[in-house]
mmCIF file of C-alpha atoms in Angstrom:
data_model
loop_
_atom_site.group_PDB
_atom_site.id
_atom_site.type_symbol
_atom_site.label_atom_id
_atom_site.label_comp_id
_atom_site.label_asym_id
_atom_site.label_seq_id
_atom_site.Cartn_x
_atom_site.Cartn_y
_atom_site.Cartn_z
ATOM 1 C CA UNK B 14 0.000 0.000 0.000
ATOM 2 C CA UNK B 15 1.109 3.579 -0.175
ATOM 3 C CA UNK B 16 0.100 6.773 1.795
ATOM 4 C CA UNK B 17 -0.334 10.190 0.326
ATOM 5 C CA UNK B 18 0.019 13.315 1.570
ATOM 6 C CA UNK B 19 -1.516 16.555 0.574
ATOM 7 C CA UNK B 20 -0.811 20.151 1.391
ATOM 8 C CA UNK B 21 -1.965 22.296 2.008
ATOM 9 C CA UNK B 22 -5.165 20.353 3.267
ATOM 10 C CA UNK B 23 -7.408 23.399 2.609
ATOM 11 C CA UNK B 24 -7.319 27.475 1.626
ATOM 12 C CA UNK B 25 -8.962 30.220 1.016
ATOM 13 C CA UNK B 26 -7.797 31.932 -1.972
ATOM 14 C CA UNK B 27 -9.163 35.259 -3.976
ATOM 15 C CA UNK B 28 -10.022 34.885 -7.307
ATOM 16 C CA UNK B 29 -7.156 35.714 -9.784
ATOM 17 C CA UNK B 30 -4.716 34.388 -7.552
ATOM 18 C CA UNK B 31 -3.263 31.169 -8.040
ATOM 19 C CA UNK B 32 -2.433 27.832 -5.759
ATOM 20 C CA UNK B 33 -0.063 24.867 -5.898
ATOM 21 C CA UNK B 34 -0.836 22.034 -4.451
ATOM 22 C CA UNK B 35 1.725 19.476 -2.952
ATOM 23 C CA UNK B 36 1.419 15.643 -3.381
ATOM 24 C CA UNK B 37 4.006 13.336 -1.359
ATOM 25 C CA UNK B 38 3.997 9.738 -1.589
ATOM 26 C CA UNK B 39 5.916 7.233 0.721
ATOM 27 C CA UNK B 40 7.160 4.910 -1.744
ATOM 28 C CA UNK B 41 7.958 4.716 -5.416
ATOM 29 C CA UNK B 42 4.925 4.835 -7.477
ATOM 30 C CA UNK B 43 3.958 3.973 -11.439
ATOM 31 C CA UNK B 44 1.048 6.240 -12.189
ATOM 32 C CA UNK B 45 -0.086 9.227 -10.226
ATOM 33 C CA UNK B 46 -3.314 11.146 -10.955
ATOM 34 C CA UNK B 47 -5.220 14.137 -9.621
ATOM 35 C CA UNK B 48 -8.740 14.656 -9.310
ATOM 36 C CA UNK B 49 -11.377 17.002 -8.699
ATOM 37 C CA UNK B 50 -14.780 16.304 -6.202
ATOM 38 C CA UNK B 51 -17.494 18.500 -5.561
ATOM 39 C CA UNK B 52 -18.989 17.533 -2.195
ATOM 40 C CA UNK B 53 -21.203 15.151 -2.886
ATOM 41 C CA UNK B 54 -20.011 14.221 -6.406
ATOM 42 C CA UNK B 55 -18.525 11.778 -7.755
ATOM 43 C CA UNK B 56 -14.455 12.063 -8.592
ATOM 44 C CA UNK B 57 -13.462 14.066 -12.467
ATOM 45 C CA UNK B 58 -9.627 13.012 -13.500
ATOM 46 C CA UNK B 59 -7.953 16.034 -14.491
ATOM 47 C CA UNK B 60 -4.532 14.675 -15.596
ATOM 48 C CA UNK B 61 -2.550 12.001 -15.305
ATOM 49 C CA UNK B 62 1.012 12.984 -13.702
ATOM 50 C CA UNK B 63 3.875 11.962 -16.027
ATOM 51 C CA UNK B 64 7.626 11.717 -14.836
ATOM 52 C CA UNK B 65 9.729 13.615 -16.445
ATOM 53 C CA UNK B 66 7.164 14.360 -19.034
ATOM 54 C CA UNK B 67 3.938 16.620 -19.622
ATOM 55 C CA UNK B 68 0.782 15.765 -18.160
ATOM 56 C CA UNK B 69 -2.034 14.023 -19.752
ATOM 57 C CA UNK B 70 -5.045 16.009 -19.785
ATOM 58 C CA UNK B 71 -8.852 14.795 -19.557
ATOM 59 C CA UNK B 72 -11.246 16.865 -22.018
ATOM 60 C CA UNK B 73 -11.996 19.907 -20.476
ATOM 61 C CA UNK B 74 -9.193 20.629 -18.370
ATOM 62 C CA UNK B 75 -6.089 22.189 -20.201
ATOM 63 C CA UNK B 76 -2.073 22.737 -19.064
ATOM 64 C CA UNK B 77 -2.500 26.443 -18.802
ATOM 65 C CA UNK B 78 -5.726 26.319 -16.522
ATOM 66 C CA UNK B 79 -4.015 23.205 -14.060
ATOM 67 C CA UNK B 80 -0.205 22.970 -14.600
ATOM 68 C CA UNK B 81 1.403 19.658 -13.175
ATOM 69 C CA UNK B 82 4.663 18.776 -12.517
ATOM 70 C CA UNK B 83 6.299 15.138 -11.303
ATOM 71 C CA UNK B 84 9.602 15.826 -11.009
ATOM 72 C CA UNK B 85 10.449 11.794 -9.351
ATOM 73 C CA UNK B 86 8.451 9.005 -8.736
ATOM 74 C CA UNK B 87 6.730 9.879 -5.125
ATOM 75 C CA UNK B 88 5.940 13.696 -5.500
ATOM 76 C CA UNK B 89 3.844 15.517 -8.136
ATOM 77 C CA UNK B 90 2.188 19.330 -7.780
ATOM 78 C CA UNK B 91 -1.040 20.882 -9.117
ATOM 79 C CA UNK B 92 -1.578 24.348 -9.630
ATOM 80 C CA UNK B 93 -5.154 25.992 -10.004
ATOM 81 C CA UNK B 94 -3.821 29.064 -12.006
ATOM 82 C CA UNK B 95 -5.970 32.215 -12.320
ATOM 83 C CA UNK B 96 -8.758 30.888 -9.720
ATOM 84 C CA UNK B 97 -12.372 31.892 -10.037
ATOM 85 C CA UNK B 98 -15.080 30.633 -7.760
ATOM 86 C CA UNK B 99 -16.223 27.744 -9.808
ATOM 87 C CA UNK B 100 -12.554 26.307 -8.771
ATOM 88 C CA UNK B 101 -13.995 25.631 -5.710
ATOM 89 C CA UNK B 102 -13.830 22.069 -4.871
ATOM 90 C CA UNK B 103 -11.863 19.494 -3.420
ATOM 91 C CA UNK B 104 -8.831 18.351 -5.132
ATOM 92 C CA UNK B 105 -7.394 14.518 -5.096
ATOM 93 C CA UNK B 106 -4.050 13.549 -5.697
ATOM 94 C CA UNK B 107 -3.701 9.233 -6.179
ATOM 95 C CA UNK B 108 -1.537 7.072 -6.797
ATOM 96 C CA UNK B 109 -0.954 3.509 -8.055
ATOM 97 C CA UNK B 110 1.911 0.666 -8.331
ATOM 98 C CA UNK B 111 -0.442 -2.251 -9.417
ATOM 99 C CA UNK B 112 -4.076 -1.978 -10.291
ATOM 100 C CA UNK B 113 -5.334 -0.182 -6.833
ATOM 101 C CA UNK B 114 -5.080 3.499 -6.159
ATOM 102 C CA UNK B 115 -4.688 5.078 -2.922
ATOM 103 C CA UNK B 116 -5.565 8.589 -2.314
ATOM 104 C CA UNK B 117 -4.120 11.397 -0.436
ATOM 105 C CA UNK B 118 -6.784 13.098 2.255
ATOM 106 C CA UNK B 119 -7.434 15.988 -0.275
ATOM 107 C CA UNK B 120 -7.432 19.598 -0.518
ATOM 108 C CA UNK B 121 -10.277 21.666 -0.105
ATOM 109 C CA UNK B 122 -9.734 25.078 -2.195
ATOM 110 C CA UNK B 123 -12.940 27.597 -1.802
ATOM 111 C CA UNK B 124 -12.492 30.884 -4.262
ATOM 112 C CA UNK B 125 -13.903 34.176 -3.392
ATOM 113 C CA UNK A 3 -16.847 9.209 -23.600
ATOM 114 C CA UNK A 4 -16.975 6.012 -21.295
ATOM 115 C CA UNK A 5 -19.944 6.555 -18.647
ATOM 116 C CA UNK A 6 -20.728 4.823 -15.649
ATOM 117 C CA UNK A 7 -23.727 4.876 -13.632
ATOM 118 C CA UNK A 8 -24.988 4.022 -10.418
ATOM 119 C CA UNK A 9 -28.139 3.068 -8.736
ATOM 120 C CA UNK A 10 -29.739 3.962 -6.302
ATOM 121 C CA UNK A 11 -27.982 7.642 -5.700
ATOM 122 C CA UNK A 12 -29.072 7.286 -2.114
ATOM 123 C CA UNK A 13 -30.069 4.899 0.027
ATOM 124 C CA UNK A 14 -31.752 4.832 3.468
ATOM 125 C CA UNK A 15 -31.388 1.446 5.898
ATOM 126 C CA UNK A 16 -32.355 0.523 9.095
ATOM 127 C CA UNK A 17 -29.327 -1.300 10.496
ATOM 128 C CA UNK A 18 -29.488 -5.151 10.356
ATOM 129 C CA UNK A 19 -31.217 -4.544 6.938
ATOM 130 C CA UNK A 20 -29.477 -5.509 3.667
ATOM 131 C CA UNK A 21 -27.826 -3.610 0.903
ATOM 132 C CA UNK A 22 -27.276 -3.379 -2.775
ATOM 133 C CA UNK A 23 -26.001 -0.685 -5.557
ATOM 134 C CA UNK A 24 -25.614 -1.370 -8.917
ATOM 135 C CA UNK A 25 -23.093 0.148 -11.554
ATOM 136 C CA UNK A 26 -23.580 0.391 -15.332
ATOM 137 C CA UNK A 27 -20.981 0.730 -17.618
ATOM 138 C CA UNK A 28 -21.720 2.050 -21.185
ATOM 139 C CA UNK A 29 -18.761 0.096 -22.628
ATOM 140 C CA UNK A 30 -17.438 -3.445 -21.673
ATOM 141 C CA UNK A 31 -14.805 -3.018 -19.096
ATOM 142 C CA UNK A 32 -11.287 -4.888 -18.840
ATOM 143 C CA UNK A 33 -11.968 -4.817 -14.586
ATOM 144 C CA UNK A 34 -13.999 -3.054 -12.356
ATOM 145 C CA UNK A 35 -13.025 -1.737 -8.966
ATOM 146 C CA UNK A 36 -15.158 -0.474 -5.838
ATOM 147 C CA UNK A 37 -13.814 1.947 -2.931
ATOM 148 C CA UNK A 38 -15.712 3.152 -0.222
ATOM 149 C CA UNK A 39 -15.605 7.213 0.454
ATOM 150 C CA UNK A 40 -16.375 7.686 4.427
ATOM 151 C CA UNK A 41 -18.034 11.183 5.357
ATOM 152 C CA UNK A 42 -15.430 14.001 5.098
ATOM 153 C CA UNK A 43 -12.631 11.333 3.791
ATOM 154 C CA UNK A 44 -11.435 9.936 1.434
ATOM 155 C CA UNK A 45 -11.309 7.138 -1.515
ATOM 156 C CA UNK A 46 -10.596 3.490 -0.081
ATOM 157 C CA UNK A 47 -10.195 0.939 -2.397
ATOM 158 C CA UNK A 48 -12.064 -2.275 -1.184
ATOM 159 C CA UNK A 49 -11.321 -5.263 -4.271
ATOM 160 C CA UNK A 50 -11.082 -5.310 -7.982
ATOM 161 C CA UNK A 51 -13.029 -7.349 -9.855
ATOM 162 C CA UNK A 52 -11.532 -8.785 -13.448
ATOM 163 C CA UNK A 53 -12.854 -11.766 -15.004
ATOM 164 C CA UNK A 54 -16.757 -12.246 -16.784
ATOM 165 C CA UNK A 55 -19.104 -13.487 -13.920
ATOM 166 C CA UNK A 56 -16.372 -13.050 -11.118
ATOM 167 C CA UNK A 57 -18.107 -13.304 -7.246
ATOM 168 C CA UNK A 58 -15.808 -11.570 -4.264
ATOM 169 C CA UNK A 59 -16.644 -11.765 -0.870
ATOM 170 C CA UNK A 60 -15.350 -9.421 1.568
ATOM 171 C CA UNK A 61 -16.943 -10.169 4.832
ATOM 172 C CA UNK A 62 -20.515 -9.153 4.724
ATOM 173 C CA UNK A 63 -19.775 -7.687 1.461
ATOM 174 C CA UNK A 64 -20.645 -9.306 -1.578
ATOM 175 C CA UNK A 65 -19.214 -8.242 -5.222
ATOM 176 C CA UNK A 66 -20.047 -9.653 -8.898
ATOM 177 C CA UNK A 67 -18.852 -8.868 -12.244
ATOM 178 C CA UNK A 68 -21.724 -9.253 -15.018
ATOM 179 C CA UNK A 69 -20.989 -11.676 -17.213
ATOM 180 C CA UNK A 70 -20.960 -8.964 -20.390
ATOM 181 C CA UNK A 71 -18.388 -7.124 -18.327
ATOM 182 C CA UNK A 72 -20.505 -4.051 -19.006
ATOM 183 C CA UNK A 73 -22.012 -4.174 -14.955
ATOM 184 C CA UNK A 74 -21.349 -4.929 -11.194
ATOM 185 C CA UNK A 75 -23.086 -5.064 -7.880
ATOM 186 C CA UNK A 76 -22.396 -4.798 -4.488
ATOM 187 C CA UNK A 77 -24.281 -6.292 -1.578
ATOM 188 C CA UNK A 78 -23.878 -5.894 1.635
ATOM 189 C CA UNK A 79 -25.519 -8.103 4.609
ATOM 190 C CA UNK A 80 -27.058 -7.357 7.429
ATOM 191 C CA UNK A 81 -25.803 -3.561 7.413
ATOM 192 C CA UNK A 82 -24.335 -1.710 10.477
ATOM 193 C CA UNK A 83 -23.463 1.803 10.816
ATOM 194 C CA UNK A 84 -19.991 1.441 10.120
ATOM 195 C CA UNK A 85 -20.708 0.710 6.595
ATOM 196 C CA UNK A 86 -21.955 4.247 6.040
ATOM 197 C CA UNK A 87 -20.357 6.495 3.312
ATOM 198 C CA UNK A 88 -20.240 6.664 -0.809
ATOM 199 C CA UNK A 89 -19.697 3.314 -2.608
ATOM 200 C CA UNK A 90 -17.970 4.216 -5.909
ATOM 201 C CA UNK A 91 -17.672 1.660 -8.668
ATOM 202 C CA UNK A 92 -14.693 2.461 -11.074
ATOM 203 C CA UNK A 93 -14.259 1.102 -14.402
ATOM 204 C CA UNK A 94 -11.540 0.701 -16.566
ATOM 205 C CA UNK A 95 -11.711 -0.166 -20.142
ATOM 206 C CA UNK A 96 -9.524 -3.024 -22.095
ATOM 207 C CA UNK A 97 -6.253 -2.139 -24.296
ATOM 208 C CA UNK A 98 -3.332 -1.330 -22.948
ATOM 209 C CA UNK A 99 -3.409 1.274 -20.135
ATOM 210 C CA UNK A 100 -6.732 2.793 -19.756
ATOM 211 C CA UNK A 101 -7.306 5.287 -17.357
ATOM 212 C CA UNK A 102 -10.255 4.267 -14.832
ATOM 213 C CA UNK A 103 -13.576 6.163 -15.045
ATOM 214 C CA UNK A 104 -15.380 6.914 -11.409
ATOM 215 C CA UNK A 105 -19.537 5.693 -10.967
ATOM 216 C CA UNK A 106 -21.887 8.323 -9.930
ATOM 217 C CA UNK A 107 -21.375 6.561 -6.574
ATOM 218 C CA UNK A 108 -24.889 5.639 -4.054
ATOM 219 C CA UNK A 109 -24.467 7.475 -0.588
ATOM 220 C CA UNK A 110 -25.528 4.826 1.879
ATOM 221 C CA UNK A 111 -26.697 5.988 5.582
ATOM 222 C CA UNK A 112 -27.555 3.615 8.004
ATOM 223 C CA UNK A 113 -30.328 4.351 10.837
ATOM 224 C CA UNK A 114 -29.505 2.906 14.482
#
């Protein structure tokens, strides 16, 4: 198993402004992903964290809006560039070795 | 795109009672996964499912893979409140690496 942390675990941000978010994992890991949840929602990929290479981006979300970087194999950022309030959600990172993915407790960003 | 659907989005039990959500899939599926999302946490993967009728059991927790790999179930017995939270199915289509698409997920709450 692996275990993911997050930081920060929430903000408040103005709009405009932007916000990096850290991922940590304890061991070595294949894939790493980050998501987005609305409370009560079910979880949207955003991108799949390369190493050493650009992201992969899901339709809808785009490099300039949510840069990523994974510079090794156990620690990846996201940044929410530009933020307006419908950036307000909770943001995953995971991660997965094998088939499984584990998740990191999650940020909570609110926008005003 | 790949869609997968739950039912029921919510679901009300008296404890000791039994429980089921089902997940829809509008492509066949290589495997499907389920994780359990506690209030306020987050993501826990509980099994993978991968082959055409496949049966798990976890406990009181039951899980089957349809046998057109396109749907899955999960049952749980005799329900107690520790079982409340979001149960998200997660499929993940065949060829190579293929990224894993999240259910709509069924929010189950348990009454003492």
């Amino acid at each position: 198993s692996a275990v993911i942390s997050q930081k920060p675990s929430r903000d408040i941000c103005q709009r405009g402004t932007s916000l990096t978010i850290q991922c940590q994992v304890d061991s070595q890991v294949t894939m790493m992903f980050w998501y987005r949840q609305q409370p009560g929602q079910s979880l949207t990929l955003i991108a799949t964290a390369n190493q050493g290479s650009e992201a992969t981006y899901e339709s809808g979300f785009v490099i300039d809006k949510f840069p990523i970087s994974r510079p090794n194999l156990t620690f990846s950022t996201l940044t929410v560039s530009n933020m307006s309030p419908e950036d307000s959600s909770i943001y995953l990172c995971s991660a997965s070795g094998g088939y499984e993915q584990y998740f990191g407790p999650g940020t909570r960003l609110t926008v005003t | 795109g790949q869609q997968v659907m739950q039912i029921p989005q919510y679901q009300h039990v008296q404890e000791g009672e039994d429980f089921t959500t089902y997940c829809n899939s509008s492509t066949t599926l290589s495997n499907i996964q389920w994780y359990k999302q506690r209030p306020g946490g987050h993501p826990v993967f509980l099994i993978q499912l991968v082959k055409s009728g496949e049966v798990k059991k976890q406990k009181r927790l039951t899980f089957q893979f349809g046998e057109a790999k396109k749907n899955s179930s999960l049952h749980i017995t005799a329900t107690q409140t520790t079982d409340v939270g979001t149960y998200f199915c997660a499929g993940q289509k065949s060829g190579g690496y293929q990224k894993v698409t999240f259910g709509t997920g069924t929010k189950l709450q348990v009454i003492p």
